[in-house]
């Protein structure tokens, strides 16, 4: 394992070195939080693909392939569909807004007063997303070093917190680009063909497995629908995804770069399912489907290649973890803490803003590591995160982008009713049930429509500023939100 260890150590040291380099570039709030809004198509596509394809997409995607066959691709496939929809229909408009958070977009569209409540929901989502990614370190380091779970989480989490705190989005962008390359080589170009060959090829796989393993809809229509509702729509509104859109240097980059990344996700989804199906042939009686990835890597790959593929898994986890961490810290600082303290953007120095955001990344990083140590169930944590996101924020965000008649009162009612309904229904039906997100989303939509129609339309001055920003006419947010119509 010496060669494999060397590959992993070089990779981890490289991540820290890029964090140090990124620190030299992150001299302003814009540089620190959104890489100066300067990413071109190649870097934008690579980093966007890296953040959406994390540990759940890699280890979990292979596990679903092990359990269901080719239809196990649907979870990651719906993530790719969501990214494609975001890129084609919304990303150009989002990029032109020149904001830093989803809550700032809501304030801009509705005339203020929506930020703190929506920020709390988005913060909870990004925190749990970072936690689920951090928990995945335990699986990888256990395979690598037979390491204690807590120590593995602390080690992996500390590296991500270190380079994210040092250079912010510049460090994360550079590390994600490396992670994208490592992931492509390790999973698509090495593990995929080796797994199929070791399983005897597709003909042998078909001969040894039930026909349901090769049914594209074998996982079940209701499950596919739930994946679309949670992951496809979740891609449209998550702070971690929007913050990457904000890094694009222009509309065209956001649209076409994201389309390339979404297409890559579709390919990655199929690859993971095929690898899992091959693992089922090779190891038909694993205790857990999620062990399929680590088992096939450990037992079937040659020395050196094994280290690179495990580095690819580590890359997948780190990219999502770092993206969720900076999103969580950005929301906590800009949407919650600064608003509660009554800070006005124009009254802050750029240097102080960089320092403040750096401190929040460190604080949130420590919170993520502590929470990850305390929790065991990754699926439940991820389900809670996406249920809150979709149930609480999907309607007011898409409503703001698509429906002129939506009001700030309707948006607030939608967030509160939808979020409360999701939490209550999860307590009643169970965290993994489908009903919470179904009924919570319907409750959120009903509250938004009824309250918006029952209240005065949004002030035309607010909508005029909103239209100007969508057209790219105003480079920065006003120092204070335009007041809502009284």
Tab-separated table of C-alpha atoms in Angstrom:
chain	number	residue	atom	x	y	z
A	1	UNK	CA	0.000	0.000	0.000
A	2	UNK	CA	3.066	2.308	0.143
A	3	UNK	CA	2.511	3.557	-3.418
A	4	UNK	CA	-1.181	4.134	-2.750
A	5	UNK	CA	-0.384	6.032	0.443
A	6	UNK	CA	2.104	8.210	-1.427
A	7	UNK	CA	-0.514	9.115	-4.041
A	8	UNK	CA	-3.023	10.094	-1.350
A	9	UNK	CA	-0.530	12.106	0.719
A	10	UNK	CA	0.711	14.021	-2.351
A	11	UNK	CA	-2.900	14.795	-3.225
A	12	UNK	CA	-3.738	16.091	0.273
A	13	UNK	CA	-0.583	18.211	0.476
A	14	UNK	CA	-1.445	19.647	-2.938
A	15	UNK	CA	-4.876	20.698	-1.659
A	16	UNK	CA	-3.294	22.619	1.215
A	17	UNK	CA	-0.743	24.236	-1.119
A	18	UNK	CA	-3.551	25.505	-3.338
A	19	UNK	CA	-5.282	26.895	-0.278
A	20	UNK	CA	-2.161	28.884	0.498
A	21	UNK	CA	-1.917	30.113	-3.107
A	22	UNK	CA	-5.588	31.102	-3.098
A	23	UNK	CA	-5.028	33.205	0.012
A	24	UNK	CA	-2.702	35.445	-2.001
A	25	UNK	CA	-5.490	36.175	-4.513
A	26	UNK	CA	-8.459	36.629	-2.181
A	27	UNK	CA	-7.997	40.297	-1.287
A	28	UNK	CA	-11.627	41.485	-1.544
A	29	UNK	CA	-15.081	40.193	-0.670
A	30	UNK	CA	-15.773	39.435	-4.334
A	31	UNK	CA	-12.494	37.526	-4.745
A	32	UNK	CA	-13.015	35.594	-1.511
A	33	UNK	CA	-16.678	34.604	-1.959
A	34	UNK	CA	-17.136	34.331	-5.750
A	35	UNK	CA	-13.579	34.231	-7.198
A	36	UNK	CA	-13.943	37.782	-8.491
A	37	UNK	CA	-16.722	36.644	-10.881
A	38	UNK	CA	-13.961	35.839	-13.374
A	39	UNK	CA	-14.098	32.119	-14.181
A	40	UNK	CA	-13.984	31.131	-17.845
A	41	UNK	CA	-15.805	28.158	-19.424
A	42	UNK	CA	-13.210	25.450	-18.676
A	43	UNK	CA	-12.744	26.227	-14.987
A	44	UNK	CA	-16.427	26.988	-14.497
A	45	UNK	CA	-17.517	23.652	-15.998
A	46	UNK	CA	-14.967	21.640	-14.039
A	47	UNK	CA	-15.673	23.240	-10.690
A	48	UNK	CA	-19.449	23.083	-11.151
A	49	UNK	CA	-19.272	19.365	-11.962
A	50	UNK	CA	-16.978	18.825	-8.977
A	51	UNK	CA	-19.294	20.401	-6.427
A	52	UNK	CA	-22.478	18.586	-7.485
A	53	UNK	CA	-20.802	15.176	-7.733
A	54	UNK	CA	-19.794	14.467	-4.168
A	55	UNK	CA	-19.506	11.424	-1.959
A	56	UNK	CA	-23.216	10.642	-2.269
A	57	UNK	CA	-22.932	10.685	-6.059
A	58	UNK	CA	-19.786	8.535	-6.096
A	59	UNK	CA	-19.998	6.089	-3.189
A	60	UNK	CA	-23.800	6.311	-2.996
A	61	UNK	CA	-24.230	6.106	-6.776
A	62	UNK	CA	-22.181	2.903	-6.933
A	63	UNK	CA	-24.163	1.566	-3.972
A	64	UNK	CA	-27.463	2.181	-5.778
A	65	UNK	CA	-26.057	0.400	-8.815
A	66	UNK	CA	-25.150	-2.541	-6.579
A	67	UNK	CA	-28.685	-2.668	-5.167
A	68	UNK	CA	-30.807	-1.880	-8.241
A	69	UNK	CA	-28.570	-2.213	-11.300
A	70	UNK	CA	-28.584	0.325	-14.103
A	71	UNK	CA	-31.650	2.108	-12.712
A	72	UNK	CA	-29.505	3.033	-9.715
A	73	UNK	CA	-28.214	5.841	-11.946
A	74	UNK	CA	-31.403	7.851	-11.424
A	75	UNK	CA	-30.315	9.726	-8.286
A	76	UNK	CA	-27.202	11.206	-9.909
A	77	UNK	CA	-29.009	11.488	-13.255
A	78	UNK	CA	-31.636	13.779	-11.714
A	79	UNK	CA	-28.832	15.926	-10.272
A	80	UNK	CA	-27.497	16.308	-13.809
A	81	UNK	CA	-30.967	17.169	-15.115
A	82	UNK	CA	-31.318	19.856	-12.450
A	83	UNK	CA	-27.975	21.380	-13.364
A	84	UNK	CA	-28.943	21.382	-17.047
A	85	UNK	CA	-32.259	23.091	-16.270
A	86	UNK	CA	-30.539	25.683	-14.090
A	87	UNK	CA	-27.916	26.400	-16.740
A	88	UNK	CA	-30.267	26.647	-19.717
A	89	UNK	CA	-33.196	28.528	-18.150
A	90	UNK	CA	-31.936	30.492	-15.136
A	91	UNK	CA	-28.147	30.794	-14.824
A	92	UNK	CA	-27.697	33.819	-17.096
A	93	UNK	CA	-30.273	35.813	-15.136
A	94	UNK	CA	-28.831	34.685	-11.808
A	95	UNK	CA	-25.292	35.676	-12.843
A	96	UNK	CA	-26.446	39.158	-13.930
A	97	UNK	CA	-27.898	39.892	-10.475
A	98	UNK	CA	-24.360	40.266	-9.039
A	99	UNK	CA	-25.430	39.147	-5.558
A	100	UNK	CA	-23.669	36.814	-3.131
A	101	UNK	CA	-26.550	34.750	-1.703
A	102	UNK	CA	-29.995	33.439	-2.567
A	103	UNK	CA	-31.478	35.526	0.252
A	104	UNK	CA	-30.047	38.700	-1.284
A	105	UNK	CA	-31.863	37.752	-4.489
A	106	UNK	CA	-35.114	37.395	-2.545
A	107	UNK	CA	-34.622	40.790	-0.885
A	108	UNK	CA	-33.910	42.383	-4.247
A	109	UNK	CA	-36.968	40.830	-5.883
A	110	UNK	CA	-39.469	41.373	-3.069
A	111	UNK	CA	-38.171	44.637	-1.586
A	112	UNK	CA	-36.454	43.438	1.570
A	113	UNK	CA	-37.558	41.633	4.741
A	114	UNK	CA	-37.313	38.102	3.323
A	115	UNK	CA	-33.596	37.646	3.977
A	116	UNK	CA	-33.195	36.466	7.562
A	117	UNK	CA	-35.917	33.790	7.538
A	118	UNK	CA	-34.904	32.405	4.148
A	119	UNK	CA	-31.278	32.646	5.281
A	120	UNK	CA	-31.951	30.414	8.288
A	121	UNK	CA	-33.527	27.732	6.059
A	122	UNK	CA	-30.660	27.946	3.544
A	123	UNK	CA	-28.109	27.844	6.357
A	124	UNK	CA	-29.659	24.635	7.746
A	125	UNK	CA	-29.548	23.069	4.271
A	126	UNK	CA	-25.911	23.968	3.575
A	127	UNK	CA	-24.832	22.901	7.061
A	128	UNK	CA	-26.377	19.434	6.693
A	129	UNK	CA	-24.964	19.107	3.171
A	130	UNK	CA	-21.478	19.847	4.488
A	131	UNK	CA	-22.017	17.384	7.345
A	132	UNK	CA	-23.022	14.519	5.034
A	133	UNK	CA	-19.928	15.075	2.899
A	134	UNK	CA	-17.699	15.188	5.958
A	135	UNK	CA	-19.109	11.921	7.323
A	136	UNK	CA	-18.019	10.236	4.082
A	137	UNK	CA	-14.347	10.768	5.004
A	138	UNK	CA	-14.739	7.974	7.541
A	139	UNK	CA	-15.464	5.419	4.807
A	140	UNK	CA	-12.512	6.433	2.640
A	141	UNK	CA	-9.899	6.744	5.377
A	142	UNK	CA	-11.069	3.439	6.864
A	143	UNK	CA	-10.222	1.741	3.557
A	144	UNK	CA	-6.944	3.622	3.253
A	145	UNK	CA	-5.527	3.486	6.748
A	146	UNK	CA	-7.957	1.400	8.848
A	147	UNK	CA	-8.526	4.643	10.752
A	148	UNK	CA	-10.921	5.347	13.607
A	149	UNK	CA	-14.121	7.029	12.376
A	150	UNK	CA	-13.775	10.157	14.508
A	151	UNK	CA	-10.108	10.637	13.606
A	152	UNK	CA	-10.949	10.209	9.904
A	153	UNK	CA	-13.639	12.899	10.066
A	154	UNK	CA	-11.329	15.276	11.945
A	155	UNK	CA	-8.450	14.714	9.502
A	156	UNK	CA	-10.482	15.070	6.304
A	157	UNK	CA	-12.592	17.909	7.653
A	158	UNK	CA	-9.565	19.838	8.915
A	159	UNK	CA	-7.915	19.790	5.491
A	160	UNK	CA	-11.063	21.147	3.823
A	161	UNK	CA	-11.552	23.799	6.523
A	162	UNK	CA	-7.902	24.827	6.227
A	163	UNK	CA	-7.787	25.478	2.479
A	164	UNK	CA	-11.303	26.959	2.428
A	165	UNK	CA	-10.481	29.376	5.258
A	166	UNK	CA	-7.198	30.439	3.694
A	167	UNK	CA	-8.301	31.360	0.201
A	168	UNK	CA	-12.079	31.173	0.081
A	169	UNK	CA	-13.587	30.556	-3.344
A	170	UNK	CA	-10.257	30.919	-5.151
A	171	UNK	CA	-8.756	28.055	-3.153
A	172	UNK	CA	-11.913	25.988	-3.553
A	173	UNK	CA	-11.981	26.666	-7.309
A	174	UNK	CA	-8.378	25.562	-7.785
A	175	UNK	CA	-8.777	22.445	-5.647
A	176	UNK	CA	-12.082	21.584	-7.338
A	177	UNK	CA	-10.457	21.769	-10.768
A	178	UNK	CA	-7.814	19.278	-9.639
A	179	UNK	CA	-10.520	17.149	-8.047
A	180	UNK	CA	-12.507	17.164	-11.298
A	181	UNK	CA	-9.495	15.863	-13.240
A	182	UNK	CA	-8.678	13.232	-10.600
A	183	UNK	CA	-12.322	12.131	-10.471
A	184	UNK	CA	-12.550	11.831	-14.255
A	185	UNK	CA	-9.378	9.760	-14.511
A	186	UNK	CA	-10.011	7.676	-11.413
A	187	UNK	CA	-13.703	6.818	-11.847
A	188	UNK	CA	-14.506	7.144	-15.559
A	189	UNK	CA	-11.224	6.169	-17.223
A	190	UNK	CA	-9.883	3.594	-14.747
A	191	UNK	CA	-12.454	2.105	-12.368
A	192	UNK	CA	-15.307	1.831	-14.888
A	193	UNK	CA	-13.526	-0.258	-17.560
A	194	UNK	CA	-11.587	-2.326	-14.995
A	195	UNK	CA	-14.784	-3.180	-13.080
A	196	UNK	CA	-16.600	-4.279	-16.247
A	197	UNK	CA	-13.659	-6.412	-17.388
A	198	UNK	CA	-13.260	-8.022	-13.938
A	199	UNK	CA	-16.989	-8.882	-13.949
A	200	UNK	CA	-16.593	-10.679	-17.295
A	201	UNK	CA	-18.084	-8.011	-19.542
A	202	UNK	CA	-21.716	-7.038	-20.054
A	203	UNK	CA	-22.717	-10.445	-21.419
A	204	UNK	CA	-21.472	-12.186	-18.274
A	205	UNK	CA	-23.114	-9.557	-16.061
A	206	UNK	CA	-26.463	-10.121	-17.792
A	207	UNK	CA	-26.101	-13.882	-17.424
A	208	UNK	CA	-25.438	-13.720	-13.674
A	209	UNK	CA	-27.915	-11.062	-12.580
A	210	UNK	CA	-31.733	-10.811	-12.664
A	211	UNK	CA	-33.244	-8.983	-15.660
A	212	UNK	CA	-34.457	-6.240	-13.286
A	213	UNK	CA	-30.837	-5.102	-12.973
A	214	UNK	CA	-30.955	-3.974	-16.604
A	215	UNK	CA	-34.398	-2.349	-16.505
A	216	UNK	CA	-33.987	1.468	-16.740
A	217	UNK	CA	-37.039	1.924	-14.485
A	218	UNK	CA	-36.303	-0.936	-12.110
A	219	UNK	CA	-35.810	1.331	-9.109
A	220	UNK	CA	-39.492	2.316	-9.275
A	221	UNK	CA	-41.489	5.227	-10.675
A	222	UNK	CA	-42.263	6.781	-7.272
A	223	UNK	CA	-38.589	6.780	-6.320
A	224	UNK	CA	-37.630	8.424	-9.613
A	225	UNK	CA	-40.330	11.073	-9.120
A	226	UNK	CA	-39.044	11.788	-5.608
A	227	UNK	CA	-35.483	12.112	-6.904
A	228	UNK	CA	-36.675	14.637	-9.491
A	229	UNK	CA	-38.580	16.612	-6.881
A	230	UNK	CA	-35.719	16.703	-4.396
A	231	UNK	CA	-32.532	16.725	-6.464
A	232	UNK	CA	-33.564	18.256	-9.785
A	233	UNK	CA	-35.443	21.111	-8.115
A	234	UNK	CA	-32.840	21.275	-5.347
A	235	UNK	CA	-30.180	22.046	-7.972
A	236	UNK	CA	-32.210	25.078	-9.059
A	237	UNK	CA	-32.152	26.861	-5.709
A	238	UNK	CA	-29.246	25.717	-3.503
A	239	UNK	CA	-26.835	28.385	-2.227
A	240	UNK	CA	-23.886	26.056	-2.903
A	241	UNK	CA	-24.882	25.867	-6.583
A	242	UNK	CA	-25.832	29.525	-6.977
A	243	UNK	CA	-22.540	30.627	-5.443
A	244	UNK	CA	-20.755	28.798	-8.273
A	245	UNK	CA	-23.000	30.493	-10.831
A	246	UNK	CA	-21.897	33.816	-9.348
A	247	UNK	CA	-18.265	32.969	-10.241
A	248	UNK	CA	-18.946	32.946	-14.011
A	249	UNK	CA	-17.385	35.855	-15.881
A	250	UNK	CA	-20.412	36.365	-18.146
A	251	UNK	CA	-23.852	35.031	-19.116
A	252	UNK	CA	-22.515	32.751	-21.825
A	253	UNK	CA	-20.078	31.059	-19.463
A	254	UNK	CA	-22.838	30.446	-16.904
A	255	UNK	CA	-25.169	28.976	-19.516
A	256	UNK	CA	-22.901	26.847	-21.666
A	257	UNK	CA	-20.332	25.976	-19.014
A	258	UNK	CA	-23.130	24.709	-16.801
A	259	UNK	CA	-24.626	22.743	-19.678
A	260	UNK	CA	-21.307	20.937	-20.171
A	261	UNK	CA	-21.125	20.194	-16.423
A	262	UNK	CA	-24.718	18.887	-16.417
A	263	UNK	CA	-23.988	16.577	-19.351
A	264	UNK	CA	-20.903	15.294	-17.537
A	265	UNK	CA	-23.128	14.473	-14.541
A	266	UNK	CA	-25.367	12.301	-16.743
A	267	UNK	CA	-22.343	10.306	-17.914
A	268	UNK	CA	-21.067	10.008	-14.332
A	269	UNK	CA	-24.477	8.719	-13.215
A	270	UNK	CA	-24.451	5.856	-15.717
A	271	UNK	CA	-20.814	5.036	-14.908
A	272	UNK	CA	-21.546	4.714	-11.181
A	273	UNK	CA	-24.508	2.409	-11.805
A	274	UNK	CA	-22.449	0.189	-14.127
A	275	UNK	CA	-19.621	-0.045	-11.576
A	276	UNK	CA	-22.147	-1.006	-8.888
A	277	UNK	CA	-23.699	-3.639	-11.153
A	278	UNK	CA	-20.254	-5.124	-11.813
A	279	UNK	CA	-19.591	-5.167	-8.062
A	280	UNK	CA	-22.811	-7.160	-7.568
A	281	UNK	CA	-21.446	-9.851	-9.888
A	282	UNK	CA	-18.091	-9.928	-8.097
A	283	UNK	CA	-19.410	-9.623	-4.510
A	284	UNK	CA	-23.048	-10.748	-4.409
A	285	UNK	CA	-23.381	-10.770	-0.601
A	286	UNK	CA	-21.952	-7.533	0.737
A	287	UNK	CA	-23.471	-6.450	4.065
A	288	UNK	CA	-24.212	-2.950	2.739
A	289	UNK	CA	-24.543	-1.616	-0.839
A	290	UNK	CA	-22.468	1.412	0.171
A	291	UNK	CA	-19.500	-0.928	0.723
A	292	UNK	CA	-19.447	-1.797	-2.982
A	293	UNK	CA	-17.213	1.107	-4.037
A	294	UNK	CA	-14.553	0.577	-1.391
A	295	UNK	CA	-14.590	-3.218	-1.809
A	296	UNK	CA	-14.096	-3.265	-5.575
A	297	UNK	CA	-11.373	-0.618	-5.343
A	298	UNK	CA	-9.522	-2.423	-2.566
A	299	UNK	CA	-9.705	-5.925	-4.038
A	300	UNK	CA	-9.677	-5.497	-7.826
A	301	UNK	CA	-7.422	-2.572	-8.698
A	302	UNK	CA	-3.632	-2.751	-9.058
A	303	UNK	CA	-1.242	-0.848	-6.800
A	304	UNK	CA	-1.008	2.835	-7.661
A	305	UNK	CA	-4.262	2.770	-9.605
A	306	UNK	CA	-6.017	1.908	-6.353
A	307	UNK	CA	-4.511	4.988	-4.711
A	308	UNK	CA	-5.590	7.208	-7.587
A	309	UNK	CA	-9.178	5.917	-7.504
A	310	UNK	CA	-9.374	6.370	-3.739
A	311	UNK	CA	-8.006	9.870	-4.286
A	312	UNK	CA	-10.864	10.327	-6.769
A	313	UNK	CA	-13.372	9.329	-4.085
A	314	UNK	CA	-11.679	11.712	-1.674
A	315	UNK	CA	-11.840	14.409	-4.350
A	316	UNK	CA	-15.571	13.856	-4.774
A	317	UNK	CA	-16.169	14.229	-1.059
A	318	UNK	CA	-13.893	17.241	-0.636
A	319	UNK	CA	-15.361	19.193	-3.544
A	320	UNK	CA	-18.915	18.973	-2.202
A	321	UNK	CA	-17.783	19.521	1.385
A	322	UNK	CA	-15.806	22.673	0.601
A	323	UNK	CA	-18.567	24.093	-1.608
A	324	UNK	CA	-21.203	23.494	1.047
A	325	UNK	CA	-18.915	24.913	3.745
A	326	UNK	CA	-18.285	28.249	2.038
A	327	UNK	CA	-22.001	28.471	1.177
A	328	UNK	CA	-22.927	27.817	4.815
A	329	UNK	CA	-20.466	30.426	6.074
A	330	UNK	CA	-21.551	33.000	3.471
A	331	UNK	CA	-25.204	32.623	4.448
A	332	UNK	CA	-24.419	32.670	8.184
A	333	UNK	CA	-22.357	35.841	7.921
A	334	UNK	CA	-24.108	37.834	5.179
A	335	UNK	CA	-27.743	36.773	5.581
A	336	UNK	CA	-28.061	36.158	9.311
A	337	UNK	CA	-25.310	37.649	11.466
A	338	UNK	CA	-24.800	40.912	9.534
A	339	UNK	CA	-28.550	41.539	9.311
A	340	UNK	CA	-29.138	40.802	12.978
A	341	UNK	CA	-26.378	43.251	13.885
A	342	UNK	CA	-27.856	45.838	11.547
A	343	UNK	CA	-24.711	46.212	9.472
A	344	UNK	CA	-24.856	48.173	6.244
A	345	UNK	CA	-22.656	46.912	3.424
A	346	UNK	CA	-21.368	50.326	2.412
A	347	UNK	CA	-20.122	50.928	5.951
A	348	UNK	CA	-17.774	47.941	5.948
A	349	UNK	CA	-14.226	47.861	4.708
A	350	UNK	CA	-13.381	45.204	2.116
A	351	UNK	CA	-10.502	43.944	4.276
A	352	UNK	CA	-12.857	43.525	7.230
A	353	UNK	CA	-15.374	41.660	5.072
A	354	UNK	CA	-12.734	39.180	3.942
A	355	UNK	CA	-11.602	38.686	7.535
A	356	UNK	CA	-15.187	38.286	8.727
A	357	UNK	CA	-16.034	35.688	6.092
A	358	UNK	CA	-12.799	33.839	6.815
A	359	UNK	CA	-13.690	33.679	10.529
A	360	UNK	CA	-17.165	32.368	9.689
A	361	UNK	CA	-15.739	29.601	7.478
A	362	UNK	CA	-13.553	28.520	10.389
A	363	UNK	CA	-16.466	28.588	12.851
A	364	UNK	CA	-18.845	26.766	10.519
A	365	UNK	CA	-16.118	24.257	9.677
A	366	UNK	CA	-15.667	23.362	13.330
A	367	UNK	CA	-19.457	23.062	13.695
A	368	UNK	CA	-19.619	20.759	10.674
A	369	UNK	CA	-16.863	18.487	12.001
A	370	UNK	CA	-18.524	18.284	15.424
A	371	UNK	CA	-21.945	17.518	13.951
A	372	UNK	CA	-20.475	14.889	11.599
A	373	UNK	CA	-18.879	13.093	14.545
A	374	UNK	CA	-22.220	13.066	16.392
A	375	UNK	CA	-24.304	11.772	13.447
A	376	UNK	CA	-24.169	8.361	11.805
A	377	UNK	CA	-26.857	8.259	9.130
A	378	UNK	CA	-25.766	10.125	5.997
A	379	UNK	CA	-28.968	9.425	4.081
A	380	UNK	CA	-31.192	10.840	6.810
A	381	UNK	CA	-29.076	13.980	7.159
A	382	UNK	CA	-29.104	14.558	3.391
A	383	UNK	CA	-32.865	13.953	3.227
A	384	UNK	CA	-33.508	16.510	5.969
A	385	UNK	CA	-31.346	19.036	4.108
A	386	UNK	CA	-33.095	18.672	0.755
A	387	UNK	CA	-36.601	18.443	2.257
A	388	UNK	CA	-36.051	21.772	4.030
A	389	UNK	CA	-34.582	23.357	0.927
A	390	UNK	CA	-37.279	22.264	-1.515
A	391	UNK	CA	-40.219	22.521	0.890
A	392	UNK	CA	-39.226	25.929	2.243
A	393	UNK	CA	-37.512	27.827	-0.576
A	394	UNK	CA	-38.364	26.386	-3.998
A	395	UNK	CA	-41.683	28.230	-4.389
A	396	UNK	CA	-40.613	31.763	-3.333
A	397	UNK	CA	-37.402	31.571	-5.395
A	398	UNK	CA	-38.940	30.265	-8.619
A	399	UNK	CA	-42.030	32.384	-7.988
A	400	UNK	CA	-39.842	35.470	-7.763
A	401	UNK	CA	-38.124	34.612	-11.032
A	402	UNK	CA	-41.289	33.684	-12.944
A	403	UNK	CA	-44.339	35.476	-11.419
A	404	UNK	CA	-44.550	39.270	-11.192
A	405	UNK	CA	-47.537	39.180	-8.798
A	406	UNK	CA	-45.635	37.437	-5.995
A	407	UNK	CA	-45.199	39.622	-2.884
A	408	UNK	CA	-42.847	39.689	0.067
A	409	UNK	CA	-45.699	38.626	2.365
A	410	UNK	CA	-46.401	35.660	0.092
A	411	UNK	CA	-42.718	34.741	0.032
A	412	UNK	CA	-42.426	34.832	3.832
A	413	UNK	CA	-45.635	32.820	4.249
A	414	UNK	CA	-44.348	30.261	1.751
A	415	UNK	CA	-41.026	29.820	3.580
A	416	UNK	CA	-42.633	29.552	7.023
A	417	UNK	CA	-45.563	27.306	6.060
A	418	UNK	CA	-43.504	25.059	3.779
A	419	UNK	CA	-40.601	24.695	6.213
A	420	UNK	CA	-42.881	24.059	9.199
A	421	UNK	CA	-44.951	21.532	7.255
A	422	UNK	CA	-41.867	19.602	6.163
A	423	UNK	CA	-40.508	19.408	9.717
A	424	UNK	CA	-43.860	18.359	11.154
A	425	UNK	CA	-44.478	15.759	8.457
A	426	UNK	CA	-40.990	14.281	8.875
A	427	UNK	CA	-41.770	13.870	12.569
A	428	UNK	CA	-45.063	12.149	11.708
A	429	UNK	CA	-44.221	10.053	8.643
A	430	UNK	CA	-40.507	9.521	9.268
A	431	UNK	CA	-37.463	11.293	7.836
A	432	UNK	CA	-37.110	8.999	4.819
A	433	UNK	CA	-40.796	9.099	3.831
A	434	UNK	CA	-41.835	10.788	0.570
A	435	UNK	CA	-44.911	12.536	2.007
A	436	UNK	CA	-43.081	15.369	3.850
A	437	UNK	CA	-41.629	16.913	0.710
A	438	UNK	CA	-44.805	16.253	-1.352
A	439	UNK	CA	-47.231	17.862	1.083
A	440	UNK	CA	-44.766	20.460	2.326
A	441	UNK	CA	-44.218	21.716	-1.217
A	442	UNK	CA	-47.970	21.894	-1.863
A	443	UNK	CA	-48.488	23.819	1.397
A	444	UNK	CA	-45.707	26.226	0.441
A	445	UNK	CA	-47.254	26.821	-3.003
A	446	UNK	CA	-50.728	27.376	-1.581
A	447	UNK	CA	-49.443	29.876	0.999
A	448	UNK	CA	-47.472	31.771	-1.651
A	449	UNK	CA	-50.412	32.075	-4.053
A	450	UNK	CA	-53.091	32.908	-1.490
A	451	UNK	CA	-51.081	35.453	0.508
A	452	UNK	CA	-49.589	37.103	-2.597
A	453	UNK	CA	-53.025	37.569	-4.163
A	454	UNK	CA	-54.448	38.827	-0.846
A	455	UNK	CA	-51.764	41.519	-0.377
A	456	UNK	CA	-50.805	44.608	-2.345
A	457	UNK	CA	-48.597	44.009	-5.407
A	458	UNK	CA	-44.876	44.622	-5.045
A	459	UNK	CA	-43.972	48.294	-5.414
A	460	UNK	CA	-43.177	49.172	-9.021
A	461	UNK	CA	-39.931	50.817	-7.878
A	462	UNK	CA	-38.773	47.499	-6.466
A	463	UNK	CA	-39.664	45.690	-9.678
A	464	UNK	CA	-37.897	48.364	-11.736
A	465	UNK	CA	-34.653	47.804	-9.795
A	466	UNK	CA	-35.160	44.038	-10.161
A	467	UNK	CA	-35.624	44.321	-13.946
A	468	UNK	CA	-32.530	46.496	-14.247
A	469	UNK	CA	-30.461	43.966	-12.335
A	470	UNK	CA	-31.773	41.093	-14.452
A	471	UNK	CA	-30.726	43.069	-17.514
A	472	UNK	CA	-27.241	43.511	-16.035
A	473	UNK	CA	-27.522	47.306	-15.761
A	474	UNK	CA	-26.457	47.663	-12.111
A	475	UNK	CA	-23.160	46.079	-11.019
A	476	UNK	CA	-23.688	45.976	-7.247
A	477	UNK	CA	-26.460	45.848	-4.674
A	478	UNK	CA	-27.756	49.189	-3.346
A	479	UNK	CA	-26.522	49.941	0.166
A	480	UNK	CA	-30.000	49.279	1.538
A	481	UNK	CA	-32.932	47.280	0.083
A	482	UNK	CA	-35.535	49.283	-1.785
A	483	UNK	CA	-38.455	49.669	0.650
A	484	UNK	CA	-41.500	47.526	0.008
A	485	UNK	CA	-44.780	49.263	-0.818
A	486	UNK	CA	-46.611	50.246	2.332
